[in-house]
Short mmCIF file of C-alpha atoms in Angstrom, two decimals:
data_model
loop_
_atom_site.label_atom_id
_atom_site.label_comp_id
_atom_site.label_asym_id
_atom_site.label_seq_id
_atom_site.Cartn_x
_atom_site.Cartn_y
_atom_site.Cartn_z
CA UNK W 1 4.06 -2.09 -18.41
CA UNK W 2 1.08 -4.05 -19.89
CA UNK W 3 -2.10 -2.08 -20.90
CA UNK W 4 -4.18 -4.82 -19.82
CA UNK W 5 -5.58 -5.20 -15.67
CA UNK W 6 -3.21 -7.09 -14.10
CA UNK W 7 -4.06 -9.50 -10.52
CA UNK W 8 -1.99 -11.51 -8.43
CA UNK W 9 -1.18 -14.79 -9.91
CA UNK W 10 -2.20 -16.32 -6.17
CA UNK W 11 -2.81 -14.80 -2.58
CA UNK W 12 0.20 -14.33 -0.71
CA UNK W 13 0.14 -13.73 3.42
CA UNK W 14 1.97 -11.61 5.88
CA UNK W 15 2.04 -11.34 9.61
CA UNK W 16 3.20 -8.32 12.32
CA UNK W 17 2.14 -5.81 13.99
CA UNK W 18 0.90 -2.53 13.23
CA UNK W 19 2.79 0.79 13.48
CA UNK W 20 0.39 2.81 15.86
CA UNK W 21 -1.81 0.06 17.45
CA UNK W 22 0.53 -2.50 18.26
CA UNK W 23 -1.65 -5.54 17.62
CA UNK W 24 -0.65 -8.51 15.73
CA UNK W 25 -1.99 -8.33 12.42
CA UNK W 26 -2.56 -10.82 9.44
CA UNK W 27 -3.24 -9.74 6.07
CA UNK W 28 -3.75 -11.75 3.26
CA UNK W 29 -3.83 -10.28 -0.35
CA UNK W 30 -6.19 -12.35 -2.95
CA UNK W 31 -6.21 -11.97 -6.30
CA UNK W 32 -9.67 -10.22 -7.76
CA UNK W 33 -11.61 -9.75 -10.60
CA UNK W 34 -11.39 -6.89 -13.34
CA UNK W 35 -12.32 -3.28 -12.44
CA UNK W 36 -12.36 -4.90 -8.40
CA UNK W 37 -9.56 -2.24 -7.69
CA UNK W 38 -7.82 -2.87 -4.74
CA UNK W 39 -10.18 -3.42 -1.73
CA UNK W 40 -9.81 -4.21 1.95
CA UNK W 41 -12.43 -6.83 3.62
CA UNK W 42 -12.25 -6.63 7.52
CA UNK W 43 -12.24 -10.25 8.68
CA UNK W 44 -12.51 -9.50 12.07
CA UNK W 45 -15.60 -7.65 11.67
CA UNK W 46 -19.24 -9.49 12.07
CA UNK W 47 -20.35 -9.39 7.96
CA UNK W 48 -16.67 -8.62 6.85
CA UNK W 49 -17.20 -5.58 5.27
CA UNK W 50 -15.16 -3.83 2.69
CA UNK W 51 -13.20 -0.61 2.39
CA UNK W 52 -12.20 0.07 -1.42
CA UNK W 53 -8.62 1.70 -0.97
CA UNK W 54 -10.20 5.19 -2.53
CA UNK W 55 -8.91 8.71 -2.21
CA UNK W 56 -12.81 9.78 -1.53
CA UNK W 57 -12.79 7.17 1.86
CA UNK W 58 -9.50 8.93 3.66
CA UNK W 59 -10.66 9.89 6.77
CA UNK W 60 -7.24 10.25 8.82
CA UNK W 61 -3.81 11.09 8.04
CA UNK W 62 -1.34 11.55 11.19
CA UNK W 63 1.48 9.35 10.88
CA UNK W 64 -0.04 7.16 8.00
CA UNK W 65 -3.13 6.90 5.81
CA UNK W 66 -6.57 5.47 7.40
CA UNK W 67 -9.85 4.67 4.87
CA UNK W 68 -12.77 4.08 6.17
CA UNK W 69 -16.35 2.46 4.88
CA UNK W 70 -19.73 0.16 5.70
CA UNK W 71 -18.93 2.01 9.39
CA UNK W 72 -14.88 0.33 9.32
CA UNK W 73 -11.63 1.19 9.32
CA UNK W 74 -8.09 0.63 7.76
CA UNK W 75 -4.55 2.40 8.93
CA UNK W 76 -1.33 2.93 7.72
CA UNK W 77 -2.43 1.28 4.17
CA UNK W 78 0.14 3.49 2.31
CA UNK W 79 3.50 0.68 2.01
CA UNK W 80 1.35 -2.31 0.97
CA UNK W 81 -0.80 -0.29 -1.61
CA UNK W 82 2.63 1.26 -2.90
CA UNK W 83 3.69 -1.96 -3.74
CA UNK W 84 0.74 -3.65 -5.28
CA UNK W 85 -0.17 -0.47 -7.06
CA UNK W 86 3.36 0.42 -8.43
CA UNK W 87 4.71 -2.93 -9.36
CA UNK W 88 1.18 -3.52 -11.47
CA UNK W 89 -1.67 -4.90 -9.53
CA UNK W 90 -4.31 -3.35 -10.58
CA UNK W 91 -7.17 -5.29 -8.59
CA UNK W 92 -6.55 -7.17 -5.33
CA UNK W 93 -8.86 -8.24 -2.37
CA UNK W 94 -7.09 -8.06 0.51
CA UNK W 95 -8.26 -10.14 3.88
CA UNK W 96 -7.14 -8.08 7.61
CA UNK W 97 -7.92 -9.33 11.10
CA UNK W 98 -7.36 -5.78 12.47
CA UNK W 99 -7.96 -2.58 12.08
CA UNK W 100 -4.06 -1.70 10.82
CA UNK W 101 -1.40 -2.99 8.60
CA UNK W 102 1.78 -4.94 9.49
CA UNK W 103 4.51 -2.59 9.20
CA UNK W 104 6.98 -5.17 8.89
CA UNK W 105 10.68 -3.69 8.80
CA UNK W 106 8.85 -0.06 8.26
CA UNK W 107 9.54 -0.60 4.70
CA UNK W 108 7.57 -2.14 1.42
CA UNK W 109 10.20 -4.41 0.78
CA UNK W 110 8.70 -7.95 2.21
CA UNK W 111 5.84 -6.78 0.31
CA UNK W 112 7.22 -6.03 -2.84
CA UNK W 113 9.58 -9.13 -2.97
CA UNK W 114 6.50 -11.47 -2.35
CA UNK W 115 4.29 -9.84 -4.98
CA UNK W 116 7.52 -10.54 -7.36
CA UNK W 117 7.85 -14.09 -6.49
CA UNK W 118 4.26 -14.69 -7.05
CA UNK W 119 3.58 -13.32 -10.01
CA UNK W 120 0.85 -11.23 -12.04
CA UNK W 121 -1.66 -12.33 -14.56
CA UNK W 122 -2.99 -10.37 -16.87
CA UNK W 123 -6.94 -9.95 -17.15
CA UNK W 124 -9.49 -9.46 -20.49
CA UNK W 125 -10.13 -5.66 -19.44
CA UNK W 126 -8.04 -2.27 -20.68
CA UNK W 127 -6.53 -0.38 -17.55
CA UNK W 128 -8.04 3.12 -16.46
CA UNK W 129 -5.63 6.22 -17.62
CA UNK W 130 -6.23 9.37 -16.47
CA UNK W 131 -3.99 11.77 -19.46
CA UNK W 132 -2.82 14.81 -17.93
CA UNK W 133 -3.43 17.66 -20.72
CA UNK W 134 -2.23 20.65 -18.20
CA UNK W 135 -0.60 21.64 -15.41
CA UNK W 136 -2.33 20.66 -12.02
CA UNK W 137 -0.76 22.64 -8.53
CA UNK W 138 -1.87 21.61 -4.98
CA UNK W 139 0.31 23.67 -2.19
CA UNK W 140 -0.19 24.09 1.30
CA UNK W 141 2.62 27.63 1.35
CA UNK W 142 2.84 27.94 5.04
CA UNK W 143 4.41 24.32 4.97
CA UNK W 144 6.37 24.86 2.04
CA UNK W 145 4.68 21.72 0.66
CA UNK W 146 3.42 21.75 -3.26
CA UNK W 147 2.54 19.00 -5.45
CA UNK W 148 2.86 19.74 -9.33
CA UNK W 149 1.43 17.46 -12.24
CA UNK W 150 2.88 17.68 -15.70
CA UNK W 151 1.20 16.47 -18.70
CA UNK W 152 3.37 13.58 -19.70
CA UNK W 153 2.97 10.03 -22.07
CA UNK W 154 4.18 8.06 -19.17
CA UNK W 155 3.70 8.36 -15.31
CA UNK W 156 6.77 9.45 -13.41
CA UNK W 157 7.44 10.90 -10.01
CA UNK W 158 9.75 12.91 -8.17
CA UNK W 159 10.30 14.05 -5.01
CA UNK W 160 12.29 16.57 -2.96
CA UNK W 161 12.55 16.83 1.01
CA UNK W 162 14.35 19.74 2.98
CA UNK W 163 13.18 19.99 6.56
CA UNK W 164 15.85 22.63 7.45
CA UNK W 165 17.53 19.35 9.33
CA UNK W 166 21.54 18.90 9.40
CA UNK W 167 21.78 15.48 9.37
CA UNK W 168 18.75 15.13 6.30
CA UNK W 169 19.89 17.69 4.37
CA UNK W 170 18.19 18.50 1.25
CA UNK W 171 17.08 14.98 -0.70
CA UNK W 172 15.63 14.27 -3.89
CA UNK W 173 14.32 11.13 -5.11
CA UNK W 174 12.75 9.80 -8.55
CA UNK W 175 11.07 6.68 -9.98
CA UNK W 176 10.83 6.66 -13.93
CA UNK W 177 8.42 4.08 -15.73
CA UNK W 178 11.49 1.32 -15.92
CA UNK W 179 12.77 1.65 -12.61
CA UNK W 180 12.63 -1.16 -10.44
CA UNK W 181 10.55 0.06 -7.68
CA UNK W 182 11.03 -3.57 -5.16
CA UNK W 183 14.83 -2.80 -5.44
CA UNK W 184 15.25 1.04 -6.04
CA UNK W 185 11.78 2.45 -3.46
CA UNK W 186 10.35 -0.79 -1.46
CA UNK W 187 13.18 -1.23 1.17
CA UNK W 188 12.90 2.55 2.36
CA UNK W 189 11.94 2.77 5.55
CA UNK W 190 9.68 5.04 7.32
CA UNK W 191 11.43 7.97 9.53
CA UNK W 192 10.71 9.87 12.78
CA UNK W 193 12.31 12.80 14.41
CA UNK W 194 13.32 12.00 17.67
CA UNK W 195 11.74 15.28 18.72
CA UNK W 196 8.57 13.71 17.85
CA UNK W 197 8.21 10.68 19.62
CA UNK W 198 6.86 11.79 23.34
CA UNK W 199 4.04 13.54 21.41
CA UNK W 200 3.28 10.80 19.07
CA UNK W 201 3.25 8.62 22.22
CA UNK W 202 0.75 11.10 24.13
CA UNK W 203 -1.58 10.66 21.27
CA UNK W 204 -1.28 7.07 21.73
CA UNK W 205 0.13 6.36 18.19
CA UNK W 206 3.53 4.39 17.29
CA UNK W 207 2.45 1.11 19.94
CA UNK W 208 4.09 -0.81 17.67
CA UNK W 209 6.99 1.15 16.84
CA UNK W 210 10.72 0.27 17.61
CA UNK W 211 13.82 0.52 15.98
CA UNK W 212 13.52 -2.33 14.03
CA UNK W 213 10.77 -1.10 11.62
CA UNK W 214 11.69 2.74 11.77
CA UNK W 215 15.11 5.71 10.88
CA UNK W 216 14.85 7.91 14.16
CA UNK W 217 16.52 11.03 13.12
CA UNK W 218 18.64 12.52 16.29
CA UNK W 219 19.25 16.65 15.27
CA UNK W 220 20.10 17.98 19.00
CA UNK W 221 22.08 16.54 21.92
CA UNK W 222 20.65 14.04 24.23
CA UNK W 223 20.87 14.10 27.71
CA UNK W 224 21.55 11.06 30.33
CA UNK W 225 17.79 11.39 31.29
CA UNK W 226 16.89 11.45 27.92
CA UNK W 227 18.66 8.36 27.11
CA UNK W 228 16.81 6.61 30.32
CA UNK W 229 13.78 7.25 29.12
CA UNK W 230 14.41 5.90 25.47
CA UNK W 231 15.62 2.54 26.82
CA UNK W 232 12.32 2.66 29.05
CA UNK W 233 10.24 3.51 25.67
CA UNK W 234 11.88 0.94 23.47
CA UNK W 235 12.52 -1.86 26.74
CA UNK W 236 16.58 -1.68 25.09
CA UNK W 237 19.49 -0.76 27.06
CA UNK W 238 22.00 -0.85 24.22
CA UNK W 239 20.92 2.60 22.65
CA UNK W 240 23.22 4.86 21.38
CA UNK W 241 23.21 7.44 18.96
CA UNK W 242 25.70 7.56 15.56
CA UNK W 243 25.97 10.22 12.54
CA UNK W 244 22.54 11.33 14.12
CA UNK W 245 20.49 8.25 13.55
CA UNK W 246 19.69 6.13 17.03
CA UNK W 247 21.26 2.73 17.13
CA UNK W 248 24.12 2.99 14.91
CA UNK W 249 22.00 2.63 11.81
CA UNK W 250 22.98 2.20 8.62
CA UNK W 251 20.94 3.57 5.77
CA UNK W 252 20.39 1.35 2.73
CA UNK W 253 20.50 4.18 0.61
CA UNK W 254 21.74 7.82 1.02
CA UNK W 255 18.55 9.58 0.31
CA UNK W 256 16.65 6.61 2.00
CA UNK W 257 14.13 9.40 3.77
CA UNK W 258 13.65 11.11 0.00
CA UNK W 259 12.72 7.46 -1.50
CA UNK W 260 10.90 6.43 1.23
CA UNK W 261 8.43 9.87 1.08
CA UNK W 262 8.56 8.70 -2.62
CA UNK W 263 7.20 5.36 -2.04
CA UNK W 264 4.31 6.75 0.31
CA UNK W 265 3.17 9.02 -2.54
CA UNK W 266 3.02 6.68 -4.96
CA UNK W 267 0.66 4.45 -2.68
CA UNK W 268 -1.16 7.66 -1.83
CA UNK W 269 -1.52 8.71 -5.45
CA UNK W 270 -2.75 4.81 -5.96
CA UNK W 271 -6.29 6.04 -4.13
CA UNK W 272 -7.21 7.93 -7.07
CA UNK W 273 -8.34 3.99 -8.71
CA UNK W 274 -6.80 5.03 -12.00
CA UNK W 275 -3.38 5.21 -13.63
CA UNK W 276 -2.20 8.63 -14.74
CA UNK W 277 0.05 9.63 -17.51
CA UNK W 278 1.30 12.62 -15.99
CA UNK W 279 5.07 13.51 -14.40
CA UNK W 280 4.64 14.61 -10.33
CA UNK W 281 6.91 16.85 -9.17
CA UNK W 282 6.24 17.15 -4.92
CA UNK W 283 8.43 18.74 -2.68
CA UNK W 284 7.79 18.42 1.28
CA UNK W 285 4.94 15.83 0.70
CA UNK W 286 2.65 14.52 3.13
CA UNK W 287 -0.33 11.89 3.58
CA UNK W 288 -2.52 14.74 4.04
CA UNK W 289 -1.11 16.55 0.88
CA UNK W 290 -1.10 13.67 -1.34
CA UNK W 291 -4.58 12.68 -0.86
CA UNK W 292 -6.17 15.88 -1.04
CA UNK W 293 -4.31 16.31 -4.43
CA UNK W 294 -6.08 12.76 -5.56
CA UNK W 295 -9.10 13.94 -4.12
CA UNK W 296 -8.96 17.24 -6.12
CA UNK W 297 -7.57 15.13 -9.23
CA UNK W 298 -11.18 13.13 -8.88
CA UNK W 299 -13.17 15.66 -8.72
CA UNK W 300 -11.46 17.11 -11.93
CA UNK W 301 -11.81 13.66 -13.47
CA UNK W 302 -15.57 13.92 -12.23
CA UNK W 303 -16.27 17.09 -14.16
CA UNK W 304 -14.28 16.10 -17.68
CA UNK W 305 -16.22 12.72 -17.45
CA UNK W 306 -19.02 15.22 -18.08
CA UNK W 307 -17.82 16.99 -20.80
CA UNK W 308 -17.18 15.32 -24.61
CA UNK W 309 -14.08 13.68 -24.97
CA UNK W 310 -13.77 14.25 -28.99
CA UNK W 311 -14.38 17.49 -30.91
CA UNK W 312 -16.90 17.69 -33.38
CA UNK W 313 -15.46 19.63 -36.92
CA UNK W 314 -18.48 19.82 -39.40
CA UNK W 315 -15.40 20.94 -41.78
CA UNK W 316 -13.60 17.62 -41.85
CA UNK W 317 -15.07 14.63 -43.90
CA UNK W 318 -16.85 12.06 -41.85
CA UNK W 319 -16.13 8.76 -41.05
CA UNK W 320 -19.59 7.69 -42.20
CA UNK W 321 -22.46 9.95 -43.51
CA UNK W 322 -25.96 9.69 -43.85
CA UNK W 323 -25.71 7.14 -46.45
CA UNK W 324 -22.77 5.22 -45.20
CA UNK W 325 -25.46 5.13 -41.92
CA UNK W 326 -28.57 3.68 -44.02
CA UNK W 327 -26.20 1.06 -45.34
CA UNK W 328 -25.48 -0.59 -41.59
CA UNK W 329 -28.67 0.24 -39.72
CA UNK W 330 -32.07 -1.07 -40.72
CA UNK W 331 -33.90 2.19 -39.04
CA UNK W 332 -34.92 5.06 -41.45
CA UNK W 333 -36.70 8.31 -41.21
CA UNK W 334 -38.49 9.83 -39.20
CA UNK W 335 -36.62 6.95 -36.64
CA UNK W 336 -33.17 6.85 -38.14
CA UNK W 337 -31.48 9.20 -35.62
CA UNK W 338 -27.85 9.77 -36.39
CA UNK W 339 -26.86 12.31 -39.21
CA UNK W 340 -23.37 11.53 -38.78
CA UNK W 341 -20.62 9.64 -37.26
CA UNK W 342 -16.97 11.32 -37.04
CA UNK W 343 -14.89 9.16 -34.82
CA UNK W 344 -15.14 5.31 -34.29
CA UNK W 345 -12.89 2.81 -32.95
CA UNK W 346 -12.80 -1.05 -31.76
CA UNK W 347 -14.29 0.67 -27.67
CA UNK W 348 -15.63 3.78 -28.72
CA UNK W 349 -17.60 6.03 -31.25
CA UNK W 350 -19.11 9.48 -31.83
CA UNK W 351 -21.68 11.34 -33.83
CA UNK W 352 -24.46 13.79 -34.03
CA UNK W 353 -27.70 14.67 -34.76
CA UNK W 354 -29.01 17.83 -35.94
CA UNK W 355 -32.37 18.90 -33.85
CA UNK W 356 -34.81 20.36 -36.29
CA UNK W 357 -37.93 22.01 -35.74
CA UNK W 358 -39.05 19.99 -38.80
CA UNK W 359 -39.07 17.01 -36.62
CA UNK W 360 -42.00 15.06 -36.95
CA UNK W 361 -42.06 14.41 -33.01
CA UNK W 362 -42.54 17.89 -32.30
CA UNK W 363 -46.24 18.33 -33.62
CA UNK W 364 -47.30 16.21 -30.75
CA UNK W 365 -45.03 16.13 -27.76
CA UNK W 366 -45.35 19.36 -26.26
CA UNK W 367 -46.22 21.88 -29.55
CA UNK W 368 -46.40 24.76 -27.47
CA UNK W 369 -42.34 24.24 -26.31
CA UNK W 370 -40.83 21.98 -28.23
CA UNK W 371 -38.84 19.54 -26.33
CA UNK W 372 -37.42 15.97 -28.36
CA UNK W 373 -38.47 12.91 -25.86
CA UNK W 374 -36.24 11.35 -23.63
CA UNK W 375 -36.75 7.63 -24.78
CA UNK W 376 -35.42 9.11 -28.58
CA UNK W 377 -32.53 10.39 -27.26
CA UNK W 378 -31.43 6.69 -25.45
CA UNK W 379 -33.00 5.67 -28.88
CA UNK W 380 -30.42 7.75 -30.80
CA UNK W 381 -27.53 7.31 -28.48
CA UNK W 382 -28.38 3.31 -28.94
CA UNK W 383 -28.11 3.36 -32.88
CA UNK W 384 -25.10 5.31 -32.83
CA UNK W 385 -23.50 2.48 -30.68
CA UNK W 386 -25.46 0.17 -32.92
CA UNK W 387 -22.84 1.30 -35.68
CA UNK W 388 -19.64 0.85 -33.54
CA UNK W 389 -20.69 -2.54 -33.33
CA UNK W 390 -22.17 -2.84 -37.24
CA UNK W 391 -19.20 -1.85 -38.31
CA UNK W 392 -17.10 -5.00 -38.97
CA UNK W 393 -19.23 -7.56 -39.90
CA UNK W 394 -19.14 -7.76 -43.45
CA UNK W 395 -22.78 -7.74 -44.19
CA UNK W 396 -24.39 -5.07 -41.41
CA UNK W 397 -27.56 -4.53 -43.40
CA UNK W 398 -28.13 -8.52 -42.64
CA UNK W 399 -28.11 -7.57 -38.15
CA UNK W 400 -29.79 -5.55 -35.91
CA UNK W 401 -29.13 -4.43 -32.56
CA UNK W 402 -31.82 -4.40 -29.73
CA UNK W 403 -32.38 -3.35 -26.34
CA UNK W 404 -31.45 -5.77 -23.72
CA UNK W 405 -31.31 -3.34 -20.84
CA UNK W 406 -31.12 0.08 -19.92
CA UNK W 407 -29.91 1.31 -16.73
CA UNK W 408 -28.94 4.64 -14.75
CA UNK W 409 -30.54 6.75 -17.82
CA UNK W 410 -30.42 10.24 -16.26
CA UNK W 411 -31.74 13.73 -18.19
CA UNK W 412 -29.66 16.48 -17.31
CA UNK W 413 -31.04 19.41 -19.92
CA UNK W 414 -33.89 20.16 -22.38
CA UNK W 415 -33.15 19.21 -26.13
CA UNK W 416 -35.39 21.52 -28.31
CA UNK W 417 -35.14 23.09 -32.13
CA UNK W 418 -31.64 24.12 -33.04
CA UNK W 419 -29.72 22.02 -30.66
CA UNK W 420 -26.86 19.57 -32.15
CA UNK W 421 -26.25 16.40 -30.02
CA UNK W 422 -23.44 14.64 -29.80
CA UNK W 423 -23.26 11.17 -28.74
CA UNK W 424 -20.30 9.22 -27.70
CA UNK W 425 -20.36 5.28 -26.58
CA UNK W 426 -17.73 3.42 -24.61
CA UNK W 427 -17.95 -0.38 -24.37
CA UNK W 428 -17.31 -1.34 -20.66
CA UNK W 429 -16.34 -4.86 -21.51
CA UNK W 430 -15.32 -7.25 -24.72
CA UNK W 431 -18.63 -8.05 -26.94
CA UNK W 432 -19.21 -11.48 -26.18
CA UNK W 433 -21.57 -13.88 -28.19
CA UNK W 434 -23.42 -10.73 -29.65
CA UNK W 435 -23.66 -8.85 -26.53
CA UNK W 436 -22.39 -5.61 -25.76
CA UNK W 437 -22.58 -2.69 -22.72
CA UNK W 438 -21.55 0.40 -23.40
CA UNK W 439 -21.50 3.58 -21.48
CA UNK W 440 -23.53 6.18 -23.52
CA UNK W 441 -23.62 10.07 -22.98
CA UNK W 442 -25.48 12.74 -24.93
CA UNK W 443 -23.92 16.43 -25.22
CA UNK W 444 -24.86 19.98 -26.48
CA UNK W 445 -21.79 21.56 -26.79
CA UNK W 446 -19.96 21.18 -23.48
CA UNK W 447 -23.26 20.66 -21.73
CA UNK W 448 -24.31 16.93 -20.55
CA UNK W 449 -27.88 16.56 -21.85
CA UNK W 450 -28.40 12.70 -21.19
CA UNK W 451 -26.36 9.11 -20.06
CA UNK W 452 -27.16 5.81 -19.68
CA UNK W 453 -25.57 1.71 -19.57
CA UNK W 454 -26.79 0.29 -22.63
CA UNK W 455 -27.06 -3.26 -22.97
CA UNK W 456 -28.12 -4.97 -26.65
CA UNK W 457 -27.73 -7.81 -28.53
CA UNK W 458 -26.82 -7.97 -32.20
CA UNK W 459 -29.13 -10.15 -33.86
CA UNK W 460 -29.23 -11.34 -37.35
CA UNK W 461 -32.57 -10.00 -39.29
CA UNK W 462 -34.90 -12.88 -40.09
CA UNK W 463 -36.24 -12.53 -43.44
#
């Protein structure tokens, strides 16, 4: 699978009802811009607002799963963001006229087949991993539902359903990274106990439901008043009920209830808005398991966003030291900021600075309690980016980098005497004709001190 954000090549349409409110429905899925992610815009709704398809904006999950923002709604979301998400779309607008999804034949497979036909192109921007480094467990016991994540190089997902039923049985179902989900997971179809349905009715859910876009699964005997009032339910008078499925239906795949549990999760696990490289192990899963799992996985993601990413050894060599530093930058003491830098690449770069009390700073700005000002640490955290960028043009000491914007600078802690900082710089997009924006963060130790956007140009020096 490319590394790259991928889009729709050009929108596609669909048209049907939806599973619990029974209104015709059409959807139209546009391709979008990088980092868009995949988005709903309510047509039908004065100002067409938008609902990003985002773990954080579930709000419902009986019988399907709902997000809701800007005071809107979308239901049953799971099947079409399965397919976009799993068979590579990475950003996607996608136009509704109601406040729920077709649900077609009750499977992903329309879906999948037209995002095939039409085709993906690939955008200018690296894809968002999340990489797994341990185990992650989300269980709700009294269920017997749990939801394991392995670290892994590759996402993969498994799944295992046992609902003490005689004619499910116990079924497992997988998708590895070369599987083809539109033939192997798309065409499984969503499944009800028959048990189920008068509730499911009385909550007035399943409208749209018939036995065209749904497996009822038939465990105990029915009776002749039973039957009446299914052909009443489903306006059908040919019912019957074979190998305990209603209306003779063949499955299109013996563990078509495992795969189809399979294909919800991986559109449920598409709300976190970021890959993973991780193996998922779920048995008994759920909407309502599988996004509180993302949710919890975000708020993880949250909290390492906050800590540094590479490990500072003053042992090992550097990749550039002081003097490798005064070669590319044009700064020097007491405003050349960055003692050292140990780990660069073409997106990202890191190095410190060791916070004396010798600092000439410190006479002035508070004397009493030392404290090194803010603006020098965005100062320092913008040299040390400076470098990153320095780096490959053959004759740095000829450039300079300056300011072109700062935004979202936030001060989270105190730098004073003794402290080591470490910076670390992500660029959020390419450089392009000299400019570059790059997510900076300042640390002590495993603490957040500082972050900011950084915007600059790189400028030759006029001399």
């Amino acid at each position: 699978m490319s590394t790259k954000q991928q889009t729709l090549k050009a929108p596609i349409s669909f048209a049907g009802k939806g599973l619990h409110t029974g209104v015709e429905v059409t959807m139209t899925v546009h391709p979008a811009g990088v980092d868009n992610g995949i988005v709903f815009r309510r047509t039908d709704v004065e100002g067409t607002p938008l609902i990003p398809a985002l773990c954080d904006n579930v709000t419902d999950t009986s019988r399907g799963t709902t997000v809701e923002a800007n005071g809107v709604k979308v239901a049953t979301i799971e099947h079409i963001v399965s397919a976009l998400w799993t068979l590579g779309v990475d950003n996607a607008l996608i136009d509704i006229d109601a406040p729920e999804t077709p649900i077609m034949d009750g499977s992903a497979r329309e879906y999948a087949e037209r995002i095939v036909a039409t085709g993906l192109v690939e955008q200018d921007a690296e894809r968002k991993y999340y990489q797994v480094t341990e185990k992650m467990v989300y269980t709700i016991p009294d269920k017997g539902v749990s939801i394991i994540l392995y670290p892994d190089e590759e996402f993969s997902a498994s799944v295992h359903v046992d609902y003490n039923s005689k004619v499910i049985g116990n079924q497992y179902a997988t998708f590895l990274p070369d599987d083809d989900y539109a033939a192997k997971i798309a065409p499984c179809r969503t499944f009800v106990f028959l048990h189920e349905l008068e509730p499911l009715f009385r909550m007035n859910l399943i409208k749209g439901g018939d036995l065209d876009n749904a497996i009822v699964v038939v465990e105990n005997p029915v009776s002749e008043e039973q039957f009446a009032h299914l052909k009443q339910i489903f306006h059908k008078e040919d019912i019957s009920i074979t190998g305990g499925y209603l209306n003779n239906l063949e499955l299109r795949f013996t563990n078509e209830l495992a795969r189809h549990k399979l294909l919800d999760l991986l559109g449920d696990m598409a709300l976190l808005g970021m890959r993973i490289k991780g193996r998922v192990w779920a048995s008994r899963p759920g909407h309502f398991a599988n996004t509180e799992f993302m949710k919890q996985l975000r708020r993880t993601i949250r909290r390492e966003g906050e800590r540094p990413r590479y490990k500072y050894d003053c042992r090992k060599t550097p990749v550039y030291d002081i003097n490798d530093i005064r070669r590319m930058l044009p700064h020097r003491p007491p405003f050349l900021l960055v003692d050292r830098i140990f780990h660069v690449d073409d997106a990202s770069i890191a190095g410190i600075k060791n916070v004396t009390m010798n600092e000439p700073f410190f006479v002035g700005h508070f004397p009493n309690e030392p404290v090194m000002p803010g603006v020098l640490i965005v100062e320092a955290m913008a040299q040390c980016g400076g470098i990153m960028v320095l780096r490959n043009i053959p004759d740095p000491e000829n450039y300079s980098t300056y300011f072109m914007k700062i935004d979202g600078v936030k001060f989270k802690r105190k730098i004073i005497p003794g402290d080591t900082l470490q910076f670390e710089l992500h660029l959020t997009e390419p450089i392009r004709r000299g400019v570059c924006v790059m997510d900076a963060k300042a640390f002590v130790g495993d603490t957040l001190a500082c972050e900011a956007t950084l915007m600059a140009q790189v400028a030759k020096t006029k001399k």
